[in-house]
């Protein structure tokens, strides 16, 4: 059941009308506000018992605790004193929050005095999640979560946060609209940065998508050759050629042009003509058709092999063998069947014999570990599809359902079989773009990464650092295993102030028992 409303002390802002600041500002003690503003700006000379400017600018010390024991707090009324206590507890939580890197935490920590002043001036600060000052704290913390020391203090985000925090410190007296202005500025910055991040991430996603399209093309090409050779005896030369070079050519066409393209249709027609050309020609009409067909057939075969870059020597050997196959097919007209000696010499495959296996494992579920995607040479030449970049930059709530695709009896649904469900598979399947995870590396250290994109074809999960410049991919089965073994954990995506206030409420409702 829902916890009972807080009895005592009440949170500042209960039953306060949002935006009604006039009476609240009038109720504040001007002398206290002036003192807090001086501390906020590092002007602590002549203020006994108050933290010095250097400690305040450090940002990692809860200066509100020291203010409580100073002369500044002596003139506070009961409500303002309780507000000081509550804001101090909130910053206890913020300064202990391991989600925020220490360097960023130090910047946010410099807002202690401004936040205290806001809470004293506007009692709706705690009770309204949309309060500009509260939203600013949430935005700063959320943006900082993926920042790491590799970006450094010279990075755009660090300098922007530093600039905005200093702007609040310099400009905030008692006019609360400064927080709205600063928040708008920060959101514009994040929007511009988001486009740059999406462009960088798009390169990694495009690399994955290209690899998947090639793999699917190989599956389709292999199945196409397999179906055309099923129960049809052909010389081993032709069988090896179709499962080798021609399958490769089909996969290349499928990946670049698709099954509806004229190139694909011609390649299939060429394969069909080749298979027919080496079957026994027992009638005069068949022999005349073969003679008429051969020039165009040989040219199409030669064009395909040249496009694959096969050496002249290899092509010459194949065509020499093909001549022998055609000679045997025509000779069968006189014998009524293929001579056993010719059949043995050409290695004719008997009907029902298992066709060649694909040169790769089509049922492979993919890497069980994170695989780093190189964004050096390959990415420099990769142009991401604009639609893919738009998908990555869209709000996570706009993600669609993952479509199940079945090829060659291989069912791909987010990278694995979801018929046998468990909590970890469900956890992986429900991951949304923008979710941050923390995973343990082999050396025992932890790294944070954001889910930037999930492939709709094979369900590969693409994780990147905050800027999208470092990327890793993993399939659903591997990610599920890591969750199950505790090597990967989701970083809870709850706004900073919600977590801080919830922690505060928990402490106030369940105070530690005296020992």
XYZ file of C-alpha atoms in Angstrom:
515
model
C 0.000 0.000 0.000
C 1.062 3.594 -0.457
C 3.003 5.084 2.489
C 1.108 7.472 4.710
C 1.738 11.169 4.106
C 4.697 12.524 5.962
C 3.608 13.909 9.346
C 6.648 15.697 10.710
C 8.709 17.343 9.563
C 6.683 18.104 6.378
C 8.476 18.574 3.104
C 8.657 22.203 2.007
C 6.091 22.813 -0.705
C 3.202 20.740 0.598
C -0.085 22.420 -0.325
C 1.831 25.172 -2.121
C 0.461 26.556 -5.360
C 3.028 26.235 -8.180
C 4.313 29.534 -9.497
C 2.920 31.576 -6.605
C 6.251 33.081 -5.540
C 5.334 36.600 -4.359
C 4.256 35.699 -0.838
C 7.073 33.190 -0.508
C 9.772 35.690 -1.437
C 8.298 38.222 0.954
C 8.428 35.641 3.751
C 12.159 35.020 3.269
C 14.471 36.890 5.558
C 16.480 39.344 3.403
C 19.552 39.150 5.628
C 19.735 35.356 5.314
C 19.321 35.543 1.548
C 22.105 38.084 1.318
C 24.372 35.903 3.440
C 23.626 32.826 1.329
C 24.274 34.787 -1.862
C 27.654 35.892 -0.494
C 28.570 32.284 0.324
C 27.288 31.192 -3.097
C 29.754 33.582 -4.736
C 32.649 32.727 -2.455
C 32.547 35.980 -0.493
C 32.904 34.491 2.981
C 35.243 37.033 4.537
C 34.009 38.259 7.891
C 31.449 35.442 8.237
C 32.546 33.416 11.273
C 31.929 29.716 11.201
C 31.149 29.668 7.471
C 32.956 27.374 5.061
C 35.673 29.160 3.123
C 35.400 29.827 -0.581
C 37.882 27.118 -1.548
C 35.892 24.376 0.194
C 32.656 25.597 -1.339
C 34.076 25.613 -4.872
C 35.308 22.053 -4.355
C 31.713 20.864 -4.846
C 32.296 17.490 -3.188
C 31.708 18.697 0.389
C 28.260 19.157 1.848
C 28.684 22.810 2.821
C 25.055 22.945 3.976
C 26.044 20.943 7.045
C 28.620 23.582 7.940
C 26.177 26.412 7.258
C 23.743 24.798 9.691
C 26.261 25.227 12.521
C 27.233 28.754 11.479
C 25.809 32.101 12.439
C 23.892 32.254 9.150
C 21.440 29.600 10.325
C 20.790 31.297 13.665
C 18.373 33.793 12.116
C 16.326 31.170 10.289
C 12.761 30.448 11.256
C 11.516 26.910 11.834
C 10.423 26.326 8.242
C 13.681 27.639 6.758
C 15.709 25.598 9.237
C 13.821 22.460 8.235
C 14.345 23.386 4.584
C 18.089 23.614 5.243
C 18.036 20.161 6.857
C 16.110 18.638 3.972
C 18.249 20.154 1.220
C 21.363 19.043 3.123
C 20.028 15.472 3.172
C 19.242 15.685 -0.531
C 22.828 16.683 -1.271
C 24.085 13.932 1.021
C 22.399 11.578 -1.430
C 23.649 13.416 -4.528
C 27.258 13.501 -3.332
C 27.111 9.779 -2.543
C 25.404 8.830 -5.829
C 27.750 6.499 -7.695
C 25.806 6.989 -10.926
C 27.388 10.417 -11.323
C 31.154 10.567 -12.016
C 33.103 12.433 -9.334
C 34.235 15.256 -11.614
C 30.661 15.964 -12.700
C 29.408 15.512 -9.173
C 31.786 18.266 -8.064
C 30.204 20.651 -10.573
C 26.646 19.785 -9.546
C 27.674 20.020 -5.890
C 28.487 23.699 -6.376
C 24.742 24.302 -6.727
C 24.079 23.522 -3.055
C 23.546 27.135 -1.995
C 21.450 28.068 -5.070
C 19.226 25.020 -4.501
C 18.822 25.906 -0.826
C 17.796 29.423 -1.789
C 15.312 28.063 -4.354
C 13.757 25.740 -1.768
C 13.417 28.641 0.680
C 12.004 31.024 -1.936
C 9.658 28.576 -3.649
C 7.985 25.953 -1.486
C 6.856 24.048 -4.599
C 10.438 22.967 -5.338
C 10.050 19.560 -3.688
C 6.432 18.887 -4.555
C 6.563 19.665 -8.302
C 8.753 17.548 -10.547
C 8.512 20.118 -13.333
C 10.124 22.874 -11.274
C 12.883 24.384 -13.517
C 15.585 24.110 -10.835
C 14.680 20.491 -10.192
C 14.602 19.708 -13.912
C 18.016 21.336 -14.292
C 19.517 19.082 -11.626
C 17.936 16.045 -13.308
C 19.234 17.059 -16.734
C 22.765 17.676 -15.456
C 22.868 14.329 -13.676
C 21.369 12.412 -16.591
C 23.791 13.897 -19.119
C 26.721 13.275 -16.761
C 26.003 9.582 -16.217
C 27.915 8.471 -19.310
C 30.748 10.972 -18.984
C 34.105 9.492 -18.090
C 37.655 10.662 -17.580
C 38.519 9.836 -21.182
C 36.406 12.804 -22.276
C 38.285 14.962 -19.813
C 37.705 18.452 -18.493
C 38.270 19.858 -21.966
C 35.281 17.982 -23.358
C 32.253 19.874 -24.581
C 29.909 18.494 -21.932
C 32.182 19.230 -18.989
C 32.844 22.777 -20.142
C 29.128 23.347 -20.793
C 28.078 22.124 -17.350
C 30.857 24.147 -15.734
C 29.718 27.229 -17.635
C 26.051 26.799 -16.699
C 26.791 26.156 -13.034
C 28.978 29.243 -12.882
C 26.244 31.221 -14.593
C 23.774 30.269 -11.862
C 26.296 31.122 -9.153
C 27.042 34.510 -10.688
C 23.522 35.571 -11.633
C 21.112 33.985 -9.163
C 20.021 36.332 -6.415
C 16.327 35.794 -5.857
C 15.011 35.744 -9.453
C 14.034 32.135 -10.118
C 13.768 32.522 -13.890
C 17.540 32.059 -14.192
C 16.964 28.302 -13.865
C 14.545 28.265 -16.800
C 17.022 30.174 -18.954
C 19.918 27.899 -18.012
C 17.791 24.776 -18.544
C 16.739 25.962 -22.008
C 20.365 26.622 -22.874
C 21.421 23.160 -21.719
C 18.605 21.417 -23.588
C 19.598 23.192 -26.804
C 23.165 22.044 -26.289
C 22.054 18.445 -25.684
C 19.836 18.507 -28.783
C 22.739 19.610 -30.977
C 25.066 17.088 -29.372
C 22.470 14.361 -29.875
C 22.595 14.844 -33.642
C 26.379 14.507 -33.663
C 26.170 11.392 -31.485
C 23.514 9.861 -33.765
C 25.719 10.460 -36.809
C 28.688 8.745 -35.126
C 26.530 5.872 -33.862
C 24.959 5.521 -37.290
C 28.307 4.477 -38.740
C 28.568 1.586 -36.283
C 24.953 0.588 -36.878
C 25.500 0.695 -40.629
C 28.503 -1.618 -40.330
C 26.372 -4.120 -38.391
C 23.482 -3.785 -40.833
C 25.778 -4.353 -43.809
C 27.223 -7.470 -42.178
C 23.750 -8.802 -41.454
C 22.554 -8.159 -44.994
C 25.552 -10.072 -46.311
C 24.836 -12.962 -43.948
C 21.175 -13.074 -44.944
C 22.201 -12.883 -48.593
C 24.428 -15.913 -48.047
C 21.570 -17.842 -46.481
C 19.246 -17.036 -49.378
C 21.914 -17.791 -51.991
C 22.803 -21.132 -50.410
C 19.153 -22.160 -50.159
C 18.568 -21.148 -53.776
C 21.430 -23.309 -55.038
C 20.407 -26.154 -52.770
C 16.819 -26.114 -54.005
C 17.872 -26.092 -57.665
C 20.187 -29.082 -57.207
C 17.787 -31.116 -55.093
C 17.292 -34.562 -56.647
C 19.105 -33.515 -59.848
C 22.328 -35.387 -60.748
C 25.052 -33.056 -62.000
C 28.794 -33.397 -62.506
C 30.873 -32.607 -59.432
C 32.486 -29.727 -61.336
C 29.100 -28.031 -61.728
C 27.999 -28.853 -58.210
C 31.174 -27.393 -56.695
C 30.958 -24.334 -58.937
C 27.358 -23.570 -57.960
C 27.941 -24.055 -54.235
C 31.144 -22.077 -54.479
C 31.615 -19.240 -56.956
C 28.019 -18.925 -58.151
C 26.587 -18.980 -54.630
C 29.016 -16.174 -53.788
C 27.853 -14.255 -56.862
C 24.196 -14.722 -55.886
C 24.916 -13.478 -52.359
C 26.704 -10.421 -53.746
C 23.741 -9.548 -55.954
C 21.234 -10.161 -53.156
C 23.102 -7.910 -50.725
C 23.433 -5.071 -53.221
C 20.244 -5.296 -55.309
C 17.830 -7.736 -53.692
C 15.716 -10.581 -55.049
C 13.461 -8.377 -57.168
C 16.333 -6.982 -59.225
C 16.933 -7.964 -62.874
C 20.491 -8.949 -61.902
C 19.191 -11.520 -59.415
C 16.683 -12.933 -61.889
C 19.362 -13.265 -64.557
C 21.758 -14.992 -62.148
C 19.051 -17.517 -61.221
C 18.210 -18.040 -64.879
C 21.897 -18.604 -65.654
C 22.115 -21.254 -62.918
C 19.018 -23.001 -64.251
C 20.399 -22.962 -67.798
C 23.756 -24.293 -66.603
C 22.151 -27.218 -64.780
C 19.971 -28.000 -67.788
C 22.924 -27.786 -70.165
C 24.801 -30.656 -68.474
C 21.840 -33.039 -68.299
C 21.642 -35.755 -71.034
C 20.351 -34.441 -74.357
C 18.498 -37.420 -75.814
C 16.492 -35.539 -78.414
C 17.459 -33.494 -81.452
C 15.454 -30.503 -80.214
C 17.371 -30.491 -76.918
C 20.694 -30.590 -78.754
C 19.694 -27.695 -81.014
C 18.524 -25.710 -77.992
C 21.848 -26.362 -76.259
C 23.838 -25.174 -79.257
C 21.731 -22.017 -79.407
C 21.970 -21.431 -75.666
C 25.700 -21.918 -75.171
C 27.085 -18.548 -76.398
C 24.851 -16.485 -74.106
C 25.257 -18.934 -71.218
C 29.045 -18.905 -71.421
C 29.111 -15.112 -71.568
C 26.867 -14.752 -68.509
C 29.006 -17.250 -66.580
C 32.178 -15.450 -67.606
C 30.721 -12.049 -66.651
C 29.792 -13.320 -63.193
C 33.217 -14.846 -62.577
C 34.947 -11.687 -63.739
C 32.804 -9.592 -61.395
C 33.951 -11.873 -58.575
C 37.555 -11.254 -59.590
C 38.399 -14.874 -60.395
C 41.800 -15.271 -62.119
C 41.854 -16.132 -65.830
C 43.453 -19.490 -65.029
C 40.509 -20.517 -62.832
C 37.973 -19.459 -65.441
C 39.823 -21.351 -68.185
C 39.897 -24.520 -66.080
C 36.169 -24.301 -65.394
C 35.211 -23.727 -69.020
C 37.462 -26.593 -70.130
C 35.672 -28.874 -67.703
C 32.299 -27.529 -68.833
C 33.122 -28.490 -72.427
C 33.669 -32.088 -71.281
C 30.371 -32.019 -69.367
C 28.514 -30.876 -72.493
C 30.219 -33.528 -74.589
C 29.053 -36.191 -72.160
C 25.516 -34.788 -72.173
C 25.341 -34.954 -75.981
C 26.988 -38.402 -76.088
C 24.151 -39.673 -73.928
C 21.857 -39.242 -76.944
C 23.435 -42.199 -78.682
C 23.714 -44.374 -75.587
C 20.357 -43.453 -74.117
C 22.142 -42.751 -70.859
C 25.391 -41.407 -69.513
C 28.252 -43.843 -69.890
C 29.313 -45.105 -66.420
C 32.937 -44.303 -67.230
C 32.010 -40.721 -68.140
C 29.879 -40.435 -65.034
C 32.737 -41.575 -62.835
C 35.226 -39.296 -64.572
C 33.004 -36.247 -64.161
C 31.951 -37.158 -60.642
C 28.227 -36.998 -61.368
C 26.301 -36.624 -58.122
C 23.541 -39.177 -57.719
C 19.989 -38.040 -56.886
C 19.357 -37.629 -53.192
C 23.002 -37.163 -52.309
C 23.400 -34.453 -49.665
C 24.417 -31.143 -51.171
C 27.470 -29.270 -50.014
C 27.274 -27.509 -46.690
C 27.289 -23.751 -46.510
C 30.795 -22.302 -46.007
C 29.629 -20.838 -42.685
C 27.268 -21.883 -39.936
C 23.869 -20.350 -40.674
C 22.535 -21.304 -37.262
C 25.327 -19.644 -35.336
C 23.712 -17.452 -32.680
C 26.587 -15.005 -32.853
C 29.156 -13.730 -30.383
C 28.597 -14.525 -26.724
C 30.745 -11.597 -25.682
C 30.936 -7.920 -26.526
C 32.713 -7.371 -29.817
C 34.289 -3.998 -30.351
C 33.456 -2.347 -33.659
C 36.377 -0.656 -35.303
C 35.501 2.889 -36.248
C 38.822 3.681 -37.838
C 39.345 2.828 -41.489
C 36.057 1.014 -42.077
C 33.876 3.673 -40.493
C 35.661 6.456 -42.318
C 34.391 4.969 -45.569
C 30.957 4.037 -44.215
C 28.051 6.322 -44.943
C 25.138 5.700 -42.618
C 21.673 5.556 -44.134
C 19.877 8.812 -43.143
C 16.849 6.763 -42.119
C 19.065 4.759 -39.782
C 20.445 7.945 -38.225
C 16.906 9.270 -37.730
C 15.941 6.013 -36.041
C 18.880 6.269 -33.650
C 18.178 9.912 -32.812
C 14.433 9.388 -32.280
C 13.017 9.219 -28.781
C 13.318 5.691 -27.322
C 9.540 5.530 -26.939
C 9.234 5.512 -30.731
C 10.889 2.091 -31.073
C 8.780 -0.500 -32.839
C 8.432 -4.188 -32.139
C 11.222 -6.492 -33.304
C 10.006 -8.448 -36.296
C 10.666 -12.174 -36.473
C 12.372 -13.210 -39.699
C 12.719 -16.854 -40.716
C 15.268 -17.851 -43.329
C 16.575 -21.321 -44.079
C 14.829 -22.730 -41.004
C 16.721 -20.245 -38.882
C 14.427 -18.230 -36.599
C 15.866 -14.893 -35.528
C 13.955 -12.956 -32.935
C 16.234 -10.479 -31.191
C 19.057 -12.970 -31.666
C 17.623 -16.063 -30.033
C 14.756 -18.446 -29.355
C 12.223 -16.697 -27.162
C 9.851 -19.625 -26.820
C 11.497 -20.715 -23.579
C 11.215 -17.493 -21.621
C 12.996 -16.546 -18.442
C 13.458 -13.301 -16.567
C 16.841 -12.577 -18.114
C 15.633 -13.098 -21.659
C 12.677 -10.863 -20.880
C 15.060 -8.282 -19.447
C 17.127 -8.258 -22.631
C 14.095 -8.183 -24.895
C 12.592 -5.216 -23.022
C 15.740 -3.077 -23.194
C 15.058 0.297 -24.774
C 17.399 2.577 -26.623
C 19.095 4.948 -24.225
C 19.321 2.377 -21.413
C 22.660 2.483 -19.639
C 24.353 -0.685 -18.479
C 27.462 -1.343 -16.451
C 29.459 -4.427 -17.365
C 32.445 -6.051 -15.771
C 35.551 -6.448 -17.877
C 38.087 -9.244 -17.698
C 40.442 -7.195 -15.525
C 37.703 -6.635 -12.954
C 37.037 -3.008 -13.854
C 33.594 -1.827 -14.890
C 32.565 0.144 -17.943
C 29.352 1.943 -18.763
C 27.705 1.802 -22.150
C 24.421 2.952 -23.623
C 22.121 0.848 -25.797
C 22.170 2.919 -28.970
C 20.413 0.634 -31.455
C 19.019 -2.869 -31.889
C 19.169 -4.497 -35.294
C 15.705 -5.503 -36.552
C 17.206 -8.240 -38.730
C 19.169 -10.389 -36.310
C 18.656 -8.632 -33.015
C 22.219 -7.499 -32.491
C 22.499 -4.993 -29.637
C 24.761 -2.027 -30.291
C 26.203 -0.316 -27.219
C 28.280 2.850 -27.335
C 29.930 5.296 -25.014
C 28.184 8.618 -24.423
C 29.491 10.207 -27.618
C 28.947 7.166 -29.830
C 32.651 7.049 -30.660
C 33.312 3.649 -29.098
C 30.956 0.870 -30.055
C 30.443 -2.760 -29.100
C 27.939 -5.300 -30.331
C 26.509 -8.458 -28.820
C 23.635 -10.756 -29.662
C 20.720 -11.415 -27.350
C 21.896 -14.848 -26.183
C 25.269 -13.497 -25.143
C 23.742 -10.504 -23.384
C 21.245 -12.754 -21.597
C 24.089 -14.927 -20.326
C 25.930 -11.888 -18.998
C 22.835 -10.679 -17.149
C 22.289 -14.156 -15.714
C 25.903 -14.390 -14.521
C 25.822 -10.901 -13.011
C 28.450 -9.511 -15.379
C 26.036 -6.855 -16.685
C 23.654 -4.669 -14.684
C 21.168 -2.036 -15.765
C 21.735 1.427 -14.362
C 18.390 2.526 -13.010
C 16.917 5.280 -15.147
C 15.187 7.379 -12.480
C 15.672 11.162 -12.364
C 18.190 12.322 -9.778
C 15.763 14.411 -7.723
C 13.162 11.645 -7.658
C 15.758 9.273 -6.261
C 17.018 11.836 -3.775
C 13.544 12.745 -2.519
C 12.500 9.083 -2.316
C 15.620 8.331 -0.305
C 14.840 11.288 1.935
C 11.254 10.147 2.497
C 12.476 6.668 3.343
C 14.866 8.052 5.952
C 12.260 10.332 7.489
C 9.606 7.629 7.639
C 11.995 4.958 8.888
C 14.650 6.712 10.974
C 17.492 4.512 12.223
C 16.761 3.145 15.678
C 18.900 4.410 18.531
C 21.418 1.859 19.688
